[in-house]
mmCIF file with all atom_site columns, C-alpha atoms in Angstrom:
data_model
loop_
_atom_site.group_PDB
_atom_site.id
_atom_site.type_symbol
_atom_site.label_atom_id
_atom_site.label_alt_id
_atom_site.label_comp_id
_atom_site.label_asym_id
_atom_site.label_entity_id
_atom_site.label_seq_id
_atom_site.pdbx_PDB_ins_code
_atom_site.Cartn_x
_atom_site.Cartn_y
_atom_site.Cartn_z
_atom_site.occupancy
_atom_site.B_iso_or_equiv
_atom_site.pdbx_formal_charge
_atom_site.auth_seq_id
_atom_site.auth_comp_id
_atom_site.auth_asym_id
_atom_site.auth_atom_id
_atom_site.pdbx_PDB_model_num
ATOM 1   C CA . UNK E 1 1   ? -60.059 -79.242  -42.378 1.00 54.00 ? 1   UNK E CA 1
ATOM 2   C CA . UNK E 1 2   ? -61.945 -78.638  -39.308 1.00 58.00 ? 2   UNK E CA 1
ATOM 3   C CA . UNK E 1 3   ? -64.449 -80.929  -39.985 1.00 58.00 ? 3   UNK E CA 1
ATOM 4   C CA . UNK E 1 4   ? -62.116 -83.590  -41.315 1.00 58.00 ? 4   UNK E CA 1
ATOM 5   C CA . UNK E 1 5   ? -60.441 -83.311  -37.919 1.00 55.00 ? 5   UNK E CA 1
ATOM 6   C CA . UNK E 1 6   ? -63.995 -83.533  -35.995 1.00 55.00 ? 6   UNK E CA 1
ATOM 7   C CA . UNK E 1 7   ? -64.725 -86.854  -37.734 1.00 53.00 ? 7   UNK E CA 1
ATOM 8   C CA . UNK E 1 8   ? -61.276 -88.772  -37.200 1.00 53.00 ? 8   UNK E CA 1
ATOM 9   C CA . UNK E 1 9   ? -61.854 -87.757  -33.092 1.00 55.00 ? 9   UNK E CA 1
ATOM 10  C CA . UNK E 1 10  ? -65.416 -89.204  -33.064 1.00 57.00 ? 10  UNK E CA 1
ATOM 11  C CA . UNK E 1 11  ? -64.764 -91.805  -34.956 1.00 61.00 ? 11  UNK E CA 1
ATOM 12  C CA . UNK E 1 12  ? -61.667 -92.554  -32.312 1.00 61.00 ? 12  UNK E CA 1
ATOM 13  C CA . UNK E 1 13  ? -58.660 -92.485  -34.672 1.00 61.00 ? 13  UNK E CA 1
ATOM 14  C CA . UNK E 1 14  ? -55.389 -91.424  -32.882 1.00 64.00 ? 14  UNK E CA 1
ATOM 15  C CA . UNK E 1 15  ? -51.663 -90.941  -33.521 1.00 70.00 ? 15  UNK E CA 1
ATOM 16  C CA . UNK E 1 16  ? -49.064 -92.253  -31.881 1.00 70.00 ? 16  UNK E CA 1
ATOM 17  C CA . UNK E 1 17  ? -49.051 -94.554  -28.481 1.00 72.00 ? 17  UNK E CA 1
ATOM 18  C CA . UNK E 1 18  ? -50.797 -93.613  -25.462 1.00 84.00 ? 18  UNK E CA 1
ATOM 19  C CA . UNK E 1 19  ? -49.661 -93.116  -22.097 1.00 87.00 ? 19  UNK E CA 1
ATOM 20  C CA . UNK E 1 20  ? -50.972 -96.433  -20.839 1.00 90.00 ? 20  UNK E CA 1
ATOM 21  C CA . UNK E 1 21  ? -49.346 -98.243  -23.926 1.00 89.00 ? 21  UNK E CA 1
ATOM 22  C CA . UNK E 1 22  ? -45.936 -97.046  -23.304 1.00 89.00 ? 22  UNK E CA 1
ATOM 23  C CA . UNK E 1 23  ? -45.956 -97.745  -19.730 1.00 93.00 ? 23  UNK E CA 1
ATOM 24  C CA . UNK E 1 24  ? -47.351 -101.415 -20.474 1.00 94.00 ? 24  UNK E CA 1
ATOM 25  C CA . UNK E 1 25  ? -44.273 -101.888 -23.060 1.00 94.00 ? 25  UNK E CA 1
ATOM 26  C CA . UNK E 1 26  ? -41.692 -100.535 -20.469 1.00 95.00 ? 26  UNK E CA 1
ATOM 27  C CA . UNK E 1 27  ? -43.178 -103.145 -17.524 1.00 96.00 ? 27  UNK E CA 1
ATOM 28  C CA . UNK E 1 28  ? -42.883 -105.671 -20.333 1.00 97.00 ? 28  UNK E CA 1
ATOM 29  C CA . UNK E 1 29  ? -39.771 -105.171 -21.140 1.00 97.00 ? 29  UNK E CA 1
ATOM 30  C CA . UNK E 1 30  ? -38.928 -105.022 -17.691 1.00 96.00 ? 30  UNK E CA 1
ATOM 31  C CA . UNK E 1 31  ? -40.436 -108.413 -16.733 1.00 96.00 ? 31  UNK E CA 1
ATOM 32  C CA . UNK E 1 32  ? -38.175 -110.005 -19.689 1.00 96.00 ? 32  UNK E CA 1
ATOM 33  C CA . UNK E 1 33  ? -34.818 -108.375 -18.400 1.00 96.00 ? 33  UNK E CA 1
ATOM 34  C CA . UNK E 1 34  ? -35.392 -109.691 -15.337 1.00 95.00 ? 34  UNK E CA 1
ATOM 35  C CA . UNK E 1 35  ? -36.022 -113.657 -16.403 1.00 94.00 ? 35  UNK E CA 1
ATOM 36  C CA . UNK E 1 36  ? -32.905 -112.982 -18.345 1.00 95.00 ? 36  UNK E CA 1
ATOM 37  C CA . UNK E 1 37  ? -30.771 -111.386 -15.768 1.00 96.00 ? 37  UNK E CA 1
ATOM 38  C CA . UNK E 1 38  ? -31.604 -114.872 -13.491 1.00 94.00 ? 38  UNK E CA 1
ATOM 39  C CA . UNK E 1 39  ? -30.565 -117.090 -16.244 1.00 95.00 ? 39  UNK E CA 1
ATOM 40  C CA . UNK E 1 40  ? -27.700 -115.311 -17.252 1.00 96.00 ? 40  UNK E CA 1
ATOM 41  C CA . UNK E 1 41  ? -26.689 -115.759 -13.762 1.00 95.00 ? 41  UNK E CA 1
ATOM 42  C CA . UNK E 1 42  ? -27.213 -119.091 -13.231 1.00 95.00 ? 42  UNK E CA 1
ATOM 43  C CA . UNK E 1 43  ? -25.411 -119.660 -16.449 1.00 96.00 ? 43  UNK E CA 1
ATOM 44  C CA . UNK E 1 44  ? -22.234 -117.582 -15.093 1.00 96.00 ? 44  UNK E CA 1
ATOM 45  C CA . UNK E 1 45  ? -22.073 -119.962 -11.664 1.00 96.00 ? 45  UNK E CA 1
ATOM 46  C CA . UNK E 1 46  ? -22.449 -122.967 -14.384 1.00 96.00 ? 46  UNK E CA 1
ATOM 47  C CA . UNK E 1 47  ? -19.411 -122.304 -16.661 1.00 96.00 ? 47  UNK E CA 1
ATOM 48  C CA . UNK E 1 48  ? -17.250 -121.241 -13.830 1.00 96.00 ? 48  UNK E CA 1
ATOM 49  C CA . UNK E 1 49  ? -17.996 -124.642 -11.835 1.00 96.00 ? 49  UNK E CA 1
ATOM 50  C CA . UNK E 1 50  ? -17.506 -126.100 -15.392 1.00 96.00 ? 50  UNK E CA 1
ATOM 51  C CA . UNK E 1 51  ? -14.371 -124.789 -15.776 1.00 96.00 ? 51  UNK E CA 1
ATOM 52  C CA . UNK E 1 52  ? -13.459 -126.932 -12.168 1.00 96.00 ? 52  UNK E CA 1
ATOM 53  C CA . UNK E 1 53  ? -14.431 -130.035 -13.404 1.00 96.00 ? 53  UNK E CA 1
ATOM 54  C CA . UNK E 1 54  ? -11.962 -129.255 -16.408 1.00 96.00 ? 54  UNK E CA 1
ATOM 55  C CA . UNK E 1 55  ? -9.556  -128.994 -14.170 1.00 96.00 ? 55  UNK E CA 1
ATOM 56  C CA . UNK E 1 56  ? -10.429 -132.144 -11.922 1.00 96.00 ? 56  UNK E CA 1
ATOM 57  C CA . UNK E 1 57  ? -9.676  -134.273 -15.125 1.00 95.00 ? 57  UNK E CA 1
ATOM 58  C CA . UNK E 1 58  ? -6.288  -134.895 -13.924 1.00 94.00 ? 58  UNK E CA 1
ATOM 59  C CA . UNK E 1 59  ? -7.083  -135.947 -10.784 1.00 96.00 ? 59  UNK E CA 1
ATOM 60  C CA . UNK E 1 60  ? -9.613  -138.224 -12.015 1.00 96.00 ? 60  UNK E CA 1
ATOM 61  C CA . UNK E 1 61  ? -6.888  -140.167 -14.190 1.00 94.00 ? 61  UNK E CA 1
ATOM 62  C CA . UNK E 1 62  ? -4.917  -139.996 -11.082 1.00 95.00 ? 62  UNK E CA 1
ATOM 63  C CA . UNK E 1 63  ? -7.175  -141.845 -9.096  1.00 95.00 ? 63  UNK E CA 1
ATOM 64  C CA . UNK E 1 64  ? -8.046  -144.388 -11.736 1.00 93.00 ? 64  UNK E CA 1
ATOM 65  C CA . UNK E 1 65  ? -4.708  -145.207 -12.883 1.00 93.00 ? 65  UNK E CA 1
ATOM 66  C CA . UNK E 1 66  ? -3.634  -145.608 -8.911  1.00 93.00 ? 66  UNK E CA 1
ATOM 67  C CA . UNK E 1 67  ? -6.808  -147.777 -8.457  1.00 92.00 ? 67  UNK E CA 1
ATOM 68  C CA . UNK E 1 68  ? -6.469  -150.145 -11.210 1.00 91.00 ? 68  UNK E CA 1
ATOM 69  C CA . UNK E 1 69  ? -2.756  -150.789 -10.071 1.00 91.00 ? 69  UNK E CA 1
ATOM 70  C CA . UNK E 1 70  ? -4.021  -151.261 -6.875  1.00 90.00 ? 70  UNK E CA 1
ATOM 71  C CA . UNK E 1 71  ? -2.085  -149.136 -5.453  1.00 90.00 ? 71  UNK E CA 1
ATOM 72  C CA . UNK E 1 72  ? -2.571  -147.247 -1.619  1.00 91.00 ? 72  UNK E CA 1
ATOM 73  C CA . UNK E 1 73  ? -3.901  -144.346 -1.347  1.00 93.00 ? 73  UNK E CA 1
ATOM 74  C CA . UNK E 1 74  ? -5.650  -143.523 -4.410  1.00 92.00 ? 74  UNK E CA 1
ATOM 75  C CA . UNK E 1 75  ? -4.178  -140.161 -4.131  1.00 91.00 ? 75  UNK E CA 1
ATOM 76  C CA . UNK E 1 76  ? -0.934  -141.301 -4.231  1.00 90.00 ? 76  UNK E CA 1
ATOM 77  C CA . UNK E 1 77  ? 1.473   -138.760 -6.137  1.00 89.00 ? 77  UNK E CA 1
ATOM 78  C CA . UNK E 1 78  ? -1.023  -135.952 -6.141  1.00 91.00 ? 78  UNK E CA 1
ATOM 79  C CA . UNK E 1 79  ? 0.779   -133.052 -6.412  1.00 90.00 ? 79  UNK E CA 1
ATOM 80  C CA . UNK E 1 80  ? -1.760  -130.838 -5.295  1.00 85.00 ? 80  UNK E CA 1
ATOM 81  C CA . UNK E 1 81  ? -3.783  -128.029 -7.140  1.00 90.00 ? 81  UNK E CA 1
ATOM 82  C CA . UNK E 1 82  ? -2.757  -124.165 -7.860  1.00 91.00 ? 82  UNK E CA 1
ATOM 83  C CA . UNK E 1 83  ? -6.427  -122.145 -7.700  1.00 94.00 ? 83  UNK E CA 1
ATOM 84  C CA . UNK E 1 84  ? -7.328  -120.333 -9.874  1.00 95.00 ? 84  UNK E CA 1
ATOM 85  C CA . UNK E 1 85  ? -10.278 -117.151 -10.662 1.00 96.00 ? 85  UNK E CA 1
ATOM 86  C CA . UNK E 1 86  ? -12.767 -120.039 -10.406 1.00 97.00 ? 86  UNK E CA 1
ATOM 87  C CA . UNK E 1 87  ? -11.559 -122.504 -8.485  1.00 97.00 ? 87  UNK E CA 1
ATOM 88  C CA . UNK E 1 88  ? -10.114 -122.396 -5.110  1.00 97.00 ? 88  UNK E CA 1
ATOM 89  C CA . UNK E 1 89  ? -8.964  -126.327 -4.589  1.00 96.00 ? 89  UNK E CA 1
ATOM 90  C CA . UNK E 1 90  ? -9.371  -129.539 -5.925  1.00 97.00 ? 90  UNK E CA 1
ATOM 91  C CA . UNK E 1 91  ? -8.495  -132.216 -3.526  1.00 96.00 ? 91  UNK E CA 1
ATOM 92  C CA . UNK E 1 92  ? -8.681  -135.935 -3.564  1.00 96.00 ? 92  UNK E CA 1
ATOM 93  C CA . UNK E 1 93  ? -9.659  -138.363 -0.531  1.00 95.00 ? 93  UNK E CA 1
ATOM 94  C CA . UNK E 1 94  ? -6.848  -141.257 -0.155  1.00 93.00 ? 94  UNK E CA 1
ATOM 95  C CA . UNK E 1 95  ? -9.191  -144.058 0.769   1.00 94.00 ? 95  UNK E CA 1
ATOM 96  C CA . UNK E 1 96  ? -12.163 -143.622 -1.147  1.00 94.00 ? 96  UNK E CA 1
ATOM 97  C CA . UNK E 1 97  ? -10.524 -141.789 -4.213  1.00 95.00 ? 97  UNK E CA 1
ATOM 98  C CA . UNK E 1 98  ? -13.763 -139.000 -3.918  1.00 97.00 ? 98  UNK E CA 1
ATOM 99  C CA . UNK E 1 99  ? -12.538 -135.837 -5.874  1.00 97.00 ? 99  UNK E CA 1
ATOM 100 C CA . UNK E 1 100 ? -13.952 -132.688 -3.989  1.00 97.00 ? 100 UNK E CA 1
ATOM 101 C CA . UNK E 1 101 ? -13.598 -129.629 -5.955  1.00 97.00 ? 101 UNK E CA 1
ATOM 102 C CA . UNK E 1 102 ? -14.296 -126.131 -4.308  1.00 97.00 ? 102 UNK E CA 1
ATOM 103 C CA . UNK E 1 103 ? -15.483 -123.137 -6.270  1.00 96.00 ? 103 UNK E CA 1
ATOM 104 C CA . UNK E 1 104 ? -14.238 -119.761 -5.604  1.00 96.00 ? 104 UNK E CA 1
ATOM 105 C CA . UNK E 1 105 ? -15.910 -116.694 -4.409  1.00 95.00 ? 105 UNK E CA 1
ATOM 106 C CA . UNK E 1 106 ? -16.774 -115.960 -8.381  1.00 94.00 ? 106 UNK E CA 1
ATOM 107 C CA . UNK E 1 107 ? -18.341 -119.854 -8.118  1.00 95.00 ? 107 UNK E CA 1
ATOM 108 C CA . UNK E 1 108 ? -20.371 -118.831 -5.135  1.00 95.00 ? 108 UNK E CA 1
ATOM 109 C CA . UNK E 1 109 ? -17.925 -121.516 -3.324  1.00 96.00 ? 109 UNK E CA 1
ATOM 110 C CA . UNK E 1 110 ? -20.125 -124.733 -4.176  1.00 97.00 ? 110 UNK E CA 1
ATOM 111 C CA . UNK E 1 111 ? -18.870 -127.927 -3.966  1.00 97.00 ? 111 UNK E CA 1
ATOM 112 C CA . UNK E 1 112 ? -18.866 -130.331 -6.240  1.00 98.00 ? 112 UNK E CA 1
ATOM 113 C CA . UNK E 1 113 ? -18.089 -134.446 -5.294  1.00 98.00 ? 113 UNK E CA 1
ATOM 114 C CA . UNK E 1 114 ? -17.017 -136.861 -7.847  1.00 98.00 ? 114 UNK E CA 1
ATOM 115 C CA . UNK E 1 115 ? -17.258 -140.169 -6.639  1.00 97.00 ? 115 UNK E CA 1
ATOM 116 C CA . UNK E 1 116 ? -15.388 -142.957 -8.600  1.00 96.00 ? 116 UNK E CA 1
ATOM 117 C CA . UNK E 1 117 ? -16.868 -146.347 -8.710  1.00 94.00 ? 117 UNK E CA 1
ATOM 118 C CA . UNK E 1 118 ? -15.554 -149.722 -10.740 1.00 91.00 ? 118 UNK E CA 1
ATOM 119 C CA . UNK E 1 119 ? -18.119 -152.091 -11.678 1.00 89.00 ? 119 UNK E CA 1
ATOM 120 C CA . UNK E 1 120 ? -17.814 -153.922 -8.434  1.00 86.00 ? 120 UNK E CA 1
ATOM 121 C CA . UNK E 1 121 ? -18.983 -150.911 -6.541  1.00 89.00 ? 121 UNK E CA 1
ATOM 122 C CA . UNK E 1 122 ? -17.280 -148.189 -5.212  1.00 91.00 ? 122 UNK E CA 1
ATOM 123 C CA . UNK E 1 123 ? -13.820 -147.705 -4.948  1.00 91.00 ? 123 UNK E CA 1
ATOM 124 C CA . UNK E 1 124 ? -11.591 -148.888 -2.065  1.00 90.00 ? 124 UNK E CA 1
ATOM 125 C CA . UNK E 1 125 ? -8.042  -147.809 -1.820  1.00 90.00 ? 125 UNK E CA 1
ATOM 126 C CA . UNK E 1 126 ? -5.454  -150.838 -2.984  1.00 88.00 ? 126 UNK E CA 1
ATOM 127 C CA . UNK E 1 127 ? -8.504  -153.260 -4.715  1.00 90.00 ? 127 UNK E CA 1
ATOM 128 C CA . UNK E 1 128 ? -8.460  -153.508 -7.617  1.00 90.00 ? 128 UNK E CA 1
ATOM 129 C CA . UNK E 1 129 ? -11.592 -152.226 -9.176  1.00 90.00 ? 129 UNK E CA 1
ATOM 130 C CA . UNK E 1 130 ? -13.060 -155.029 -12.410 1.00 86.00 ? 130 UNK E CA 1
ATOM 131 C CA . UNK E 1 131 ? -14.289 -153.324 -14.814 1.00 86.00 ? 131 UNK E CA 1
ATOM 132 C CA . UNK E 1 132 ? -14.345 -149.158 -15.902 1.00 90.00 ? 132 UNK E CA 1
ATOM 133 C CA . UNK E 1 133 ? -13.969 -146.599 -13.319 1.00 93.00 ? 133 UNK E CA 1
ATOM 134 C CA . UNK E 1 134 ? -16.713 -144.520 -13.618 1.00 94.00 ? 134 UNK E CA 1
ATOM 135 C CA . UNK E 1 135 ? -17.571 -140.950 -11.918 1.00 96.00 ? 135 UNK E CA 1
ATOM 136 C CA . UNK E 1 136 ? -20.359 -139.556 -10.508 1.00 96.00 ? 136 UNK E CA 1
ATOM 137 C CA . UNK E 1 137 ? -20.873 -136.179 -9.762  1.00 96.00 ? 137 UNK E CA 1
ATOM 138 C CA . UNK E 1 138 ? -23.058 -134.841 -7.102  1.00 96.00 ? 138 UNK E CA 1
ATOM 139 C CA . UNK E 1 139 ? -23.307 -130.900 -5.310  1.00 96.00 ? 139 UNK E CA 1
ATOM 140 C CA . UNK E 1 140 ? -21.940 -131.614 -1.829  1.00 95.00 ? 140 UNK E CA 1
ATOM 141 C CA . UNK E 1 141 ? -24.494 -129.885 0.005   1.00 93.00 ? 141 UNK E CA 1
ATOM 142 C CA . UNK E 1 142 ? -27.734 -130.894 -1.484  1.00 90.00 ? 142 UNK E CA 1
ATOM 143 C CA . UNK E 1 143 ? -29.265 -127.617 -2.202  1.00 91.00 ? 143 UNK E CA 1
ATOM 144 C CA . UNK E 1 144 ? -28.041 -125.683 -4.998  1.00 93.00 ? 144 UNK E CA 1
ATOM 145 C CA . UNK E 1 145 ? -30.417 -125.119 -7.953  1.00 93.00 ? 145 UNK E CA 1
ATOM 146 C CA . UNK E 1 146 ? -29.819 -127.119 -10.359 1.00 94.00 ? 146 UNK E CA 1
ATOM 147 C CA . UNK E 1 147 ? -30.055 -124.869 -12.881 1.00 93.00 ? 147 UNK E CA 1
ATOM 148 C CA . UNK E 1 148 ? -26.182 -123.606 -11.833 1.00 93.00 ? 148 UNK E CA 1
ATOM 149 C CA . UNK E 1 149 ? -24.774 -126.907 -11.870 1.00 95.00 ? 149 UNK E CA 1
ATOM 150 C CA . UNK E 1 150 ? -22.722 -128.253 -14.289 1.00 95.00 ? 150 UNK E CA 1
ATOM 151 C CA . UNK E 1 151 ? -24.954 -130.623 -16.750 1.00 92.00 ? 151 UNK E CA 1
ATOM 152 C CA . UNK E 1 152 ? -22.466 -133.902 -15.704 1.00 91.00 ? 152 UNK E CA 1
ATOM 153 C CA . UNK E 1 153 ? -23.751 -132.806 -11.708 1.00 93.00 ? 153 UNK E CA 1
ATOM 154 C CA . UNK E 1 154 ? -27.055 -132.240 -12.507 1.00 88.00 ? 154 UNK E CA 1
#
């Protein structure tokens, strides 16, 4: 048994993991949890701007219906917006009918912009747009990564 013992060690069998090999596994394991914690994150700030643009839907018929009746300021009859978890306001600009919808403290308070435009260009409170209205929607300060927008504001 000795001897059998003798020849496995010279011949550089072992059992079981190493020091070195655990510790390798652990920082790998580590480096993974952390590319997952950032995209989990991002994803988080995505869904709860998401769930503002839900909420802007009403205001966006709102502004078209106004607009293609031609009617002065495209936020007429707004009735305002109760926030929410993940959205502090949603508010609409009379002239140029340009939804701005604030995230919450939860939504890191970004910004989104939708911008309405008809086929003739954009918007203008009391012409009537030809054409669709169309949105657009852009971050209002330029530099949030895109990987936490929304995928219509990206």
């Amino acid at each position: 048994m000795k001897n059998e013992m003798a020849w496995a060690t010279q011949k550089g069998f072992q059992n079981g993991f190493t020091l070195i090999e655990l510790m390798i596994v652990v920082v790998i394991i580590g480096i993974l949890a952390a590319f997952g914690l950032i995209m989990y994150q991002d994803y988080v700030v995505r869904t709860r701007l998401g769930e503002g643009l839900m909420l802007a839907s009403t205001a966006k018929s709102l502004v078209a219906e106004n607009a293609v009746n031609g009617i002065n300021p495209l936020d007429s009859r707004w009735q305002g917006f109760v926030s929410t978890r993940n959205t502090s306001n949603i508010s609409i600009d009379g002239p140029t009918g340009v939804i701005t919808i604030t995230g919450s403290a939860h939504a890191q308070n970004i910004q989104l912009l939708l911008t309405p435009t008809g086929n003739n260009g954009p918007l203008v409170a009391g012409v009537i747009p030809y054409g669709r209205v169309s949105w657009t929607c852009t971050e209002a300060t330029g530099s949030v990564s895109q990987n936490r927008l929304p995928s219509d504001c990206r």
